[in-house]
Amino acid sequence: MYRHAIIIPCFNEMNRFDFSKWSHTVTRFENVDWWFIDDGSVDRTHEIIKDLTLQQNAFVIRLNKNFGKANAIRLGMIEAINHSDETSNDYYSLGFLDSDNAFDDFDISMLIEQTESKFNHDFQIVISSRVALSGRKIIRKKSRHYLGRIIYTLISWGWETSPYDTQSGFKLFKLDDNLKQCLNAKFNTRWFVDIELMMRISLIRNNLVNIWEVPLNYWKDVEGSKISFTKFPQIIFEIFRIRLLVKKTLKSLSKFN
């Protein structure tokens, strides 16, 4: 059975962290190690999540300051890799999942299963996609949906194989030497860790990374998102930086294709 590590970044999640649901999720997936990263929270987040370590496959790391989502995930991934090396318990995939309980256990299981087939067919990343198809239950605010589409359009211009839902908070990466190399340097943005990883892997491969996108069956917008219209200036700055990275990467890769 393949084993997986999933990083859950947490920052001031006291009012929306559903401990009982997370406890059930952690218990259900015996082939997953869950790494909860307290990104310098100033509320009771750490007190709430630390009890999850009563489960054998749950780990809690407390950072001494707020590094931002991207670098909190990076530090969590490094911790997971080091643990894997120390215990000789190799992970097949390394991913991250938002802590807001917006995702259903069925979809988590489905994406994990997809890695176990797609990673054997030259795909390096499996990601979730919030597409409101018939028969699916995707509950989200129109304002966040429209903001997401604007961000997607600005980031992905010229990137023909970009995923539909770049902001979905659940992604799994094939754990190989390429991914490990990508974690050597800090990320330049707070929120776009996934895009930075995709670009870094692409540059190492001299080819755009292959992504398998999976539509979710259920997703519910949860109050308290760290990205909103109130942070519009920060969002613009982040988009500008990540857009430059995508453009630079595409230009560099064009030399090899």
PDB file of C-alpha atoms in Angstrom:
ATOM      1  CA  MET A   1       0.000   0.000   0.000  1.00  0.00           C
ATOM      2  CA  TYR A   2       1.348   3.441  -0.953  1.00  0.00           C
ATOM      3  CA  ARG A   3       1.798   5.973   1.840  1.00  0.00           C
ATOM      4  CA  HIS A   4       1.103   9.682   1.537  1.00  0.00           C
ATOM      5  CA  ALA A   5       1.842  12.841   3.525  1.00  0.00           C
ATOM      6  CA  ILE A   6      -0.568  15.776   3.540  1.00  0.00           C
ATOM      7  CA  ILE A   7       0.323  19.174   4.993  1.00  0.00           C
ATOM      8  CA  ILE A   8      -2.425  21.268   6.630  1.00  0.00           C
ATOM      9  CA  PRO A   9      -1.356  24.890   7.221  1.00  0.00           C
ATOM     10  CA  CYS A  10      -3.188  26.540  10.112  1.00  0.00           C
ATOM     11  CA  PHE A  11      -3.197  30.213  11.058  1.00  0.00           C
ATOM     12  CA  ASN A  12      -5.655  31.598  13.615  1.00  0.00           C
ATOM     13  CA  GLU A  13      -8.156  28.837  12.856  1.00  0.00           C
ATOM     14  CA  MET A  14      -9.694  28.692  16.346  1.00  0.00           C
ATOM     15  CA  ASN A  15     -13.168  29.756  15.216  1.00  0.00           C
ATOM     16  CA  ARG A  16     -13.491  27.468  12.220  1.00  0.00           C
ATOM     17  CA  PHE A  17     -11.357  24.397  12.909  1.00  0.00           C
ATOM     18  CA  ASP A  18     -13.725  21.438  13.261  1.00  0.00           C
ATOM     19  CA  PHE A  19     -11.750  19.176  15.576  1.00  0.00           C
ATOM     20  CA  SER A  20     -14.230  16.298  15.558  1.00  0.00           C
ATOM     21  CA  LYS A  21     -14.355  16.188  11.764  1.00  0.00           C
ATOM     22  CA  TRP A  22     -10.588  16.332  11.469  1.00  0.00           C
ATOM     23  CA  SER A  23     -10.209  13.624  14.085  1.00  0.00           C
ATOM     24  CA  HIS A  24     -12.513  11.412  12.035  1.00  0.00           C
ATOM     25  CA  THR A  25     -10.587  12.154   8.823  1.00  0.00           C
ATOM     26  CA  VAL A  26      -7.213  11.420  10.405  1.00  0.00           C
ATOM     27  CA  THR A  27      -8.508   8.127  11.787  1.00  0.00           C
ATOM     28  CA  ARG A  28     -10.102   7.072   8.510  1.00  0.00           C
ATOM     29  CA  PHE A  29      -6.991   7.267   6.328  1.00  0.00           C
ATOM     30  CA  GLU A  30      -4.508   4.764   7.665  1.00  0.00           C
ATOM     31  CA  ASN A  31      -2.158   5.224   4.681  1.00  0.00           C
ATOM     32  CA  VAL A  32      -1.855   9.007   5.187  1.00  0.00           C
ATOM     33  CA  ASP A  33       0.321  10.964   7.592  1.00  0.00           C
ATOM     34  CA  TRP A  34      -1.271  14.311   8.466  1.00  0.00           C
ATOM     35  CA  TRP A  35       1.062  17.216   9.219  1.00  0.00           C
ATOM     36  CA  PHE A  36      -0.709  20.154  10.884  1.00  0.00           C
ATOM     37  CA  ILE A  37       1.473  23.279  10.731  1.00  0.00           C
ATOM     38  CA  ASP A  38       0.613  26.075  13.158  1.00  0.00           C
ATOM     39  CA  ASP A  39       1.910  29.078  11.242  1.00  0.00           C
ATOM     40  CA  GLY A  40       2.567  31.360  14.223  1.00  0.00           C
ATOM     41  CA  SER A  41      -1.066  31.615  15.341  1.00  0.00           C
ATOM     42  CA  VAL A  42      -1.856  34.113  18.100  1.00  0.00           C
ATOM     43  CA  ASP A  43      -5.135  32.515  19.143  1.00  0.00           C
ATOM     44  CA  ARG A  44      -5.821  29.030  20.579  1.00  0.00           C
ATOM     45  CA  THR A  45      -5.172  27.188  17.323  1.00  0.00           C
ATOM     46  CA  HIS A  46      -2.213  25.217  18.678  1.00  0.00           C
ATOM     47  CA  GLU A  47      -4.124  24.127  21.785  1.00  0.00           C
ATOM     48  CA  ILE A  48      -6.920  22.811  19.591  1.00  0.00           C
ATOM     49  CA  ILE A  49      -4.872  20.934  17.011  1.00  0.00           C
ATOM     50  CA  LYS A  50      -2.246  19.434  19.337  1.00  0.00           C
ATOM     51  CA  ASP A  51      -4.716  16.808  20.601  1.00  0.00           C
ATOM     52  CA  LEU A  52      -4.799  15.332  17.103  1.00  0.00           C
ATOM     53  CA  THR A  53      -1.359  13.871  17.823  1.00  0.00           C
ATOM     54  CA  LEU A  54      -3.138  11.277  19.953  1.00  0.00           C
ATOM     55  CA  GLN A  55      -3.610   9.589  16.584  1.00  0.00           C
ATOM     56  CA  GLN A  56      -0.538   7.688  15.445  1.00  0.00           C
ATOM     57  CA  ASN A  57      -0.533   9.218  11.967  1.00  0.00           C
ATOM     58  CA  ALA A  58      -0.981  12.892  12.962  1.00  0.00           C
ATOM     59  CA  PHE A  59       1.824  15.364  13.628  1.00  0.00           C
ATOM     60  CA  VAL A  60       1.700  18.986  14.796  1.00  0.00           C
ATOM     61  CA  ILE A  61       4.488  21.465  14.100  1.00  0.00           C
ATOM     62  CA  ARG A  62       4.437  24.897  15.734  1.00  0.00           C
ATOM     63  CA  LEU A  63       6.295  27.690  13.933  1.00  0.00           C
ATOM     64  CA  ASN A  64       7.638  30.531  16.056  1.00  0.00           C
ATOM     65  CA  LYS A  65       6.309  33.199  13.699  1.00  0.00           C
ATOM     66  CA  ASN A  66       3.933  33.623  10.779  1.00  0.00           C
ATOM     67  CA  PHE A  67       5.720  32.608   7.567  1.00  0.00           C
ATOM     68  CA  GLY A  68       2.653  32.780   5.320  1.00  0.00           C
ATOM     69  CA  LYS A  69       0.775  29.837   3.837  1.00  0.00           C
ATOM     70  CA  ALA A  70       3.301  29.041   1.102  1.00  0.00           C
ATOM     71  CA  ASN A  71       6.359  28.808   3.298  1.00  0.00           C
ATOM     72  CA  ALA A  72       4.455  27.133   6.129  1.00  0.00           C
ATOM     73  CA  ILE A  73       3.600  24.391   3.623  1.00  0.00           C
ATOM     74  CA  ARG A  74       7.223  24.287   2.458  1.00  0.00           C
ATOM     75  CA  LEU A  75       8.491  23.845   6.024  1.00  0.00           C
ATOM     76  CA  GLY A  76       5.856  21.175   6.633  1.00  0.00           C
ATOM     77  CA  MET A  77       6.896  19.302   3.511  1.00  0.00           C
ATOM     78  CA  ILE A  78      10.530  19.388   4.592  1.00  0.00           C
ATOM     79  CA  GLU A  79       9.591  18.030   8.028  1.00  0.00           C
ATOM     80  CA  ALA A  80       7.580  15.231   6.413  1.00  0.00           C
ATOM     81  CA  ILE A  81      10.444  14.301   4.086  1.00  0.00           C
ATOM     82  CA  ASN A  82      12.924  14.259   6.980  1.00  0.00           C
ATOM     83  CA  HIS A  83      10.570  12.045   8.961  1.00  0.00           C
ATOM     84  CA  SER A  84      10.245   9.731   5.981  1.00  0.00           C
ATOM     85  CA  ASP A  85      14.024   9.467   5.667  1.00  0.00           C
ATOM     86  CA  GLU A  86      14.478   8.804   9.383  1.00  0.00           C
ATOM     87  CA  THR A  87      11.821   6.099   9.555  1.00  0.00           C
ATOM     88  CA  SER A  88      12.478   4.595   6.081  1.00  0.00           C
ATOM     89  CA  ASN A  89       8.759   5.004   5.515  1.00  0.00           C
ATOM     90  CA  ASP A  90       8.782   6.424   2.002  1.00  0.00           C
ATOM     91  CA  TYR A  91       5.928   8.676   0.917  1.00  0.00           C
ATOM     92  CA  TYR A  92       4.503   8.215  -2.565  1.00  0.00           C
ATOM     93  CA  SER A  93       2.980  11.678  -2.697  1.00  0.00           C
ATOM     94  CA  LEU A  94       3.301  14.900  -0.763  1.00  0.00           C
ATOM     95  CA  GLY A  95       0.452  17.358  -0.755  1.00  0.00           C
ATOM     96  CA  PHE A  96      -1.402  20.048   1.095  1.00  0.00           C
ATOM     97  CA  LEU A  97      -5.001  20.581   2.132  1.00  0.00           C
ATOM     98  CA  ASP A  98      -6.777  23.628   3.529  1.00  0.00           C
ATOM     99  CA  SER A  99      -7.742  23.350   7.185  1.00  0.00           C
ATOM    100  CA  ASP A 100     -11.253  24.778   6.778  1.00  0.00           C
ATOM    101  CA  ASN A 101     -13.044  21.433   6.294  1.00  0.00           C
ATOM    102  CA  ALA A 102     -14.386  22.518   2.919  1.00  0.00           C
ATOM    103  CA  PHE A 103     -13.447  19.121   1.463  1.00  0.00           C
ATOM    104  CA  ASP A 104     -15.300  15.856   1.915  1.00  0.00           C
ATOM    105  CA  ASP A 105     -13.513  12.639   2.928  1.00  0.00           C
ATOM    106  CA  PHE A 106     -14.831  10.919  -0.195  1.00  0.00           C
ATOM    107  CA  ASP A 107     -13.063  13.433  -2.430  1.00  0.00           C
ATOM    108  CA  ILE A 108      -9.871  13.230  -0.392  1.00  0.00           C
ATOM    109  CA  SER A 109      -9.900   9.469  -0.895  1.00  0.00           C
ATOM    110  CA  MET A 110     -10.642   9.865  -4.605  1.00  0.00           C
ATOM    111  CA  LEU A 111      -7.686  12.183  -5.208  1.00  0.00           C
ATOM    112  CA  ILE A 112      -5.312   9.946  -3.293  1.00  0.00           C
ATOM    113  CA  GLU A 113      -6.430   6.993  -5.413  1.00  0.00           C
ATOM    114  CA  GLN A 114      -5.828   9.060  -8.549  1.00  0.00           C
ATOM    115  CA  THR A 115      -2.177   9.590  -7.614  1.00  0.00           C
ATOM    116  CA  GLU A 116      -1.703   5.843  -7.389  1.00  0.00           C
ATOM    117  CA  SER A 117      -2.707   5.466 -11.045  1.00  0.00           C
ATOM    118  CA  LYS A 118      -1.733   8.771 -12.701  1.00  0.00           C
ATOM    119  CA  PHE A 119       1.760   9.017 -11.235  1.00  0.00           C
ATOM    120  CA  ASN A 120       2.578   5.823 -13.115  1.00  0.00           C
ATOM    121  CA  HIS A 121       1.569   7.526 -16.386  1.00  0.00           C
ATOM    122  CA  ASP A 122       3.911  10.546 -16.402  1.00  0.00           C
ATOM    123  CA  PHE A 123       1.694  12.854 -14.347  1.00  0.00           C
ATOM    124  CA  GLN A 124       3.430  14.655 -11.489  1.00  0.00           C
ATOM    125  CA  ILE A 125       0.521  16.462  -9.854  1.00  0.00           C
ATOM    126  CA  VAL A 126      -3.088  15.598  -9.010  1.00  0.00           C
ATOM    127  CA  ILE A 127      -5.287  18.536  -8.035  1.00  0.00           C
ATOM    128  CA  SER A 128      -8.888  19.114  -7.028  1.00  0.00           C
ATOM    129  CA  SER A 129     -11.188  21.270  -9.117  1.00  0.00           C
ATOM    130  CA  ARG A 130     -14.361  23.017  -7.938  1.00  0.00           C
ATOM    131  CA  VAL A 131     -16.495  22.701 -11.047  1.00  0.00           C
ATOM    132  CA  ALA A 132     -20.261  22.896 -10.592  1.00  0.00           C
ATOM    133  CA  LEU A 133     -21.124  19.942 -12.833  1.00  0.00           C
ATOM    134  CA  SER A 134     -24.520  18.262 -12.782  1.00  0.00           C
ATOM    135  CA  GLY A 135     -24.825  15.972  -9.793  1.00  0.00           C
ATOM    136  CA  ARG A 136     -22.049  17.746  -7.875  1.00  0.00           C
ATOM    137  CA  LYS A 137     -22.591  19.994  -4.863  1.00  0.00           C
ATOM    138  CA  ILE A 138     -20.236  22.961  -5.037  1.00  0.00           C
ATOM    139  CA  ILE A 139     -21.343  25.698  -2.639  1.00  0.00           C
ATOM    140  CA  ARG A 140     -19.424  28.951  -2.938  1.00  0.00           C
ATOM    141  CA  LYS A 141     -19.988  32.681  -2.860  1.00  0.00           C
ATOM    142  CA  LYS A 142     -20.297  34.335  -6.229  1.00  0.00           C
ATOM    143  CA  SER A 143     -17.831  37.038  -5.169  1.00  0.00           C
ATOM    144  CA  ARG A 144     -15.126  34.454  -4.392  1.00  0.00           C
ATOM    145  CA  HIS A 145     -15.883  32.574  -7.601  1.00  0.00           C
ATOM    146  CA  TYR A 146     -15.528  35.707  -9.722  1.00  0.00           C
ATOM    147  CA  LEU A 147     -12.381  36.760  -7.879  1.00  0.00           C
ATOM    148  CA  GLY A 148     -10.950  33.309  -8.495  1.00  0.00           C
ATOM    149  CA  ARG A 149     -11.682  33.460 -12.218  1.00  0.00           C
ATOM    150  CA  ILE A 150     -10.028  36.886 -12.473  1.00  0.00           C
ATOM    151  CA  ILE A 151      -6.935  35.604 -10.683  1.00  0.00           C
ATOM    152  CA  TYR A 152      -6.864  32.523 -12.917  1.00  0.00           C
ATOM    153  CA  THR A 153      -7.106  34.591 -16.100  1.00  0.00           C
ATOM    154  CA  LEU A 154      -4.300  36.915 -15.053  1.00  0.00           C
ATOM    155  CA  ILE A 155      -1.985  34.111 -13.945  1.00  0.00           C
ATOM    156  CA  SER A 156      -2.531  31.594 -16.721  1.00  0.00           C
ATOM    157  CA  TRP A 157      -2.349  33.881 -19.774  1.00  0.00           C
ATOM    158  CA  GLY A 158      -0.302  31.977 -22.358  1.00  0.00           C
ATOM    159  CA  TRP A 159      -0.159  28.818 -20.224  1.00  0.00           C
ATOM    160  CA  GLU A 160      -2.205  26.510 -22.420  1.00  0.00           C
ATOM    161  CA  THR A 161      -2.096  23.468 -20.117  1.00  0.00           C
ATOM    162  CA  SER A 162      -2.890  25.365 -16.913  1.00  0.00           C
ATOM    163  CA  PRO A 163      -5.500  23.760 -14.609  1.00  0.00           C
ATOM    164  CA  TYR A 164      -8.995  25.233 -14.498  1.00  0.00           C
ATOM    165  CA  ASP A 165      -9.002  25.792 -10.745  1.00  0.00           C
ATOM    166  CA  THR A 166      -5.595  27.074  -9.654  1.00  0.00           C
ATOM    167  CA  GLN A 167      -6.916  28.216  -6.247  1.00  0.00           C
ATOM    168  CA  SER A 168      -8.447  24.938  -5.083  1.00  0.00           C
ATOM    169  CA  GLY A 169      -6.910  24.046  -1.731  1.00  0.00           C
ATOM    170  CA  PHE A 170      -6.074  20.379  -2.207  1.00  0.00           C
ATOM    171  CA  LYS A 171      -3.137  19.260  -4.340  1.00  0.00           C
ATOM    172  CA  LEU A 172      -0.867  16.195  -4.340  1.00  0.00           C
ATOM    173  CA  PHE A 173       2.634  16.096  -5.823  1.00  0.00           C
ATOM    174  CA  LYS A 174       4.697  13.066  -6.763  1.00  0.00           C
ATOM    175  CA  LEU A 175       7.484  12.829  -4.205  1.00  0.00           C
ATOM    176  CA  ASP A 176      10.701  12.484  -6.170  1.00  0.00           C
ATOM    177  CA  ASP A 177      14.067  14.226  -6.400  1.00  0.00           C
ATOM    178  CA  ASN A 178      12.539  17.008  -8.498  1.00  0.00           C
ATOM    179  CA  LEU A 179      10.064  17.947  -5.780  1.00  0.00           C
ATOM    180  CA  LYS A 180      12.735  17.767  -3.083  1.00  0.00           C
ATOM    181  CA  GLN A 181      14.931  20.125  -5.078  1.00  0.00           C
ATOM    182  CA  CYS A 182      12.040  22.566  -5.429  1.00  0.00           C
ATOM    183  CA  LEU A 183      11.840  22.930  -1.650  1.00  0.00           C
ATOM    184  CA  ASN A 184      15.436  24.124  -1.222  1.00  0.00           C
ATOM    185  CA  ALA A 185      14.567  27.808  -1.626  1.00  0.00           C
ATOM    186  CA  LYS A 186      11.844  29.845   0.071  1.00  0.00           C
ATOM    187  CA  PHE A 187       8.736  30.697  -1.900  1.00  0.00           C
ATOM    188  CA  ASN A 188       8.315  34.264  -3.113  1.00  0.00           C
ATOM    189  CA  THR A 189       4.568  34.535  -2.527  1.00  0.00           C
ATOM    190  CA  ARG A 190       2.360  33.872   0.487  1.00  0.00           C
ATOM    191  CA  TRP A 191      -0.541  32.168  -1.264  1.00  0.00           C
ATOM    192  CA  PHE A 192       0.588  30.749  -4.611  1.00  0.00           C
ATOM    193  CA  VAL A 193       2.726  27.861  -3.369  1.00  0.00           C
ATOM    194  CA  ASP A 194       1.096  25.514  -5.883  1.00  0.00           C
ATOM    195  CA  ILE A 195       1.918  27.687  -8.904  1.00  0.00           C
ATOM    196  CA  GLU A 196       5.488  28.243  -7.718  1.00  0.00           C
ATOM    197  CA  LEU A 197       5.961  24.497  -7.296  1.00  0.00           C
ATOM    198  CA  MET A 198       4.526  23.820 -10.742  1.00  0.00           C
ATOM    199  CA  MET A 199       6.905  26.316 -12.316  1.00  0.00           C
ATOM    200  CA  ARG A 200       9.934  25.032 -10.391  1.00  0.00           C
ATOM    201  CA  ILE A 201       9.244  21.422 -11.353  1.00  0.00           C
ATOM    202  CA  SER A 202       8.756  22.487 -14.979  1.00  0.00           C
ATOM    203  CA  LEU A 203      12.118  24.250 -15.060  1.00  0.00           C
ATOM    204  CA  ILE A 204      13.887  21.218 -13.627  1.00  0.00           C
ATOM    205  CA  ARG A 205      12.222  18.976 -16.221  1.00  0.00           C
ATOM    206  CA  ASN A 206      12.724  21.474 -19.073  1.00  0.00           C
ATOM    207  CA  ASN A 207       9.083  20.827 -19.842  1.00  0.00           C
ATOM    208  CA  LEU A 208       5.744  21.930 -18.402  1.00  0.00           C
ATOM    209  CA  VAL A 209       4.678  19.714 -15.536  1.00  0.00           C
ATOM    210  CA  ASN A 210       1.877  17.234 -16.288  1.00  0.00           C
ATOM    211  CA  ILE A 211      -1.206  17.887 -14.147  1.00  0.00           C
ATOM    212  CA  TRP A 212      -4.246  15.663 -13.652  1.00  0.00           C
ATOM    213  CA  GLU A 213      -7.282  17.659 -12.512  1.00  0.00           C
ATOM    214  CA  VAL A 214     -10.147  15.932 -10.696  1.00  0.00           C
ATOM    215  CA  PRO A 215     -13.622  17.542 -10.318  1.00  0.00           C
ATOM    216  CA  LEU A 216     -14.858  17.433  -6.738  1.00  0.00           C
ATOM    217  CA  ASN A 217     -18.186  15.911  -5.753  1.00  0.00           C
ATOM    218  CA  TYR A 218     -18.649  18.253  -2.797  1.00  0.00           C
ATOM    219  CA  TRP A 219     -17.127  21.516  -1.641  1.00  0.00           C
ATOM    220  CA  LYS A 220     -18.494  24.169   0.684  1.00  0.00           C
ATOM    221  CA  ASP A 221     -17.250  27.726   1.073  1.00  0.00           C
ATOM    222  CA  VAL A 222     -16.273  28.320   4.701  1.00  0.00           C
ATOM    223  CA  GLU A 223     -16.315  31.739   6.365  1.00  0.00           C
ATOM    224  CA  GLY A 224     -12.997  33.230   7.415  1.00  0.00           C
ATOM    225  CA  SER A 225     -10.927  32.844   4.244  1.00  0.00           C
ATOM    226  CA  LYS A 226      -7.572  34.607   4.387  1.00  0.00           C
ATOM    227  CA  ILE A 227      -8.027  35.798   0.783  1.00  0.00           C
ATOM    228  CA  SER A 228     -10.837  38.294   0.203  1.00  0.00           C
ATOM    229  CA  PHE A 229     -11.606  41.616  -1.444  1.00  0.00           C
ATOM    230  CA  THR A 230     -10.353  43.395   1.715  1.00  0.00           C
ATOM    231  CA  LYS A 231      -6.843  42.227   0.835  1.00  0.00           C
ATOM    232  CA  PHE A 232      -7.101  43.381  -2.747  1.00  0.00           C
ATOM    233  CA  PRO A 233      -3.802  45.373  -2.732  1.00  0.00           C
ATOM    234  CA  GLN A 234      -1.890  42.339  -1.418  1.00  0.00           C
ATOM    235  CA  ILE A 235      -3.617  40.097  -3.923  1.00  0.00           C
ATOM    236  CA  ILE A 236      -2.627  42.402  -6.798  1.00  0.00           C
ATOM    237  CA  PHE A 237       1.010  42.370  -5.658  1.00  0.00           C
ATOM    238  CA  GLU A 238       0.985  38.573  -5.340  1.00  0.00           C
ATOM    239  CA  ILE A 239      -0.639  38.155  -8.752  1.00  0.00           C
ATOM    240  CA  PHE A 240       1.960  40.457 -10.302  1.00  0.00           C
ATOM    241  CA  ARG A 241       4.824  38.404  -8.855  1.00  0.00           C
ATOM    242  CA  ILE A 242       3.387  35.016  -9.768  1.00  0.00           C
ATOM    243  CA  ARG A 243       2.459  36.239 -13.260  1.00  0.00           C
ATOM    244  CA  LEU A 244       6.074  37.315 -13.837  1.00  0.00           C
ATOM    245  CA  LEU A 245       7.242  33.879 -12.686  1.00  0.00           C
ATOM    246  CA  VAL A 246       4.847  32.066 -15.034  1.00  0.00           C
ATOM    247  CA  LYS A 247       5.821  34.303 -17.957  1.00  0.00           C
ATOM    248  CA  LYS A 248       9.533  33.842 -17.261  1.00  0.00           C
ATOM    249  CA  THR A 249       9.119  30.065 -16.966  1.00  0.00           C
ATOM    250  CA  LEU A 250       7.147  29.783 -20.200  1.00  0.00           C
ATOM    251  CA  LYS A 251       9.753  31.867 -22.021  1.00  0.00           C
ATOM    252  CA  SER A 252      12.560  29.711 -20.667  1.00  0.00           C
ATOM    253  CA  LEU A 253      10.792  26.458 -21.587  1.00  0.00           C
ATOM    254  CA  SER A 254      10.103  27.664 -25.128  1.00  0.00           C
ATOM    255  CA  LYS A 255      13.828  27.195 -25.824  1.00  0.00           C
ATOM    256  CA  PHE A 256      13.456  23.470 -25.287  1.00  0.00           C
ATOM    257  CA  ASN A 257      10.275  22.920 -27.315  1.00  0.00           C
TER     258      ASN A 257
END
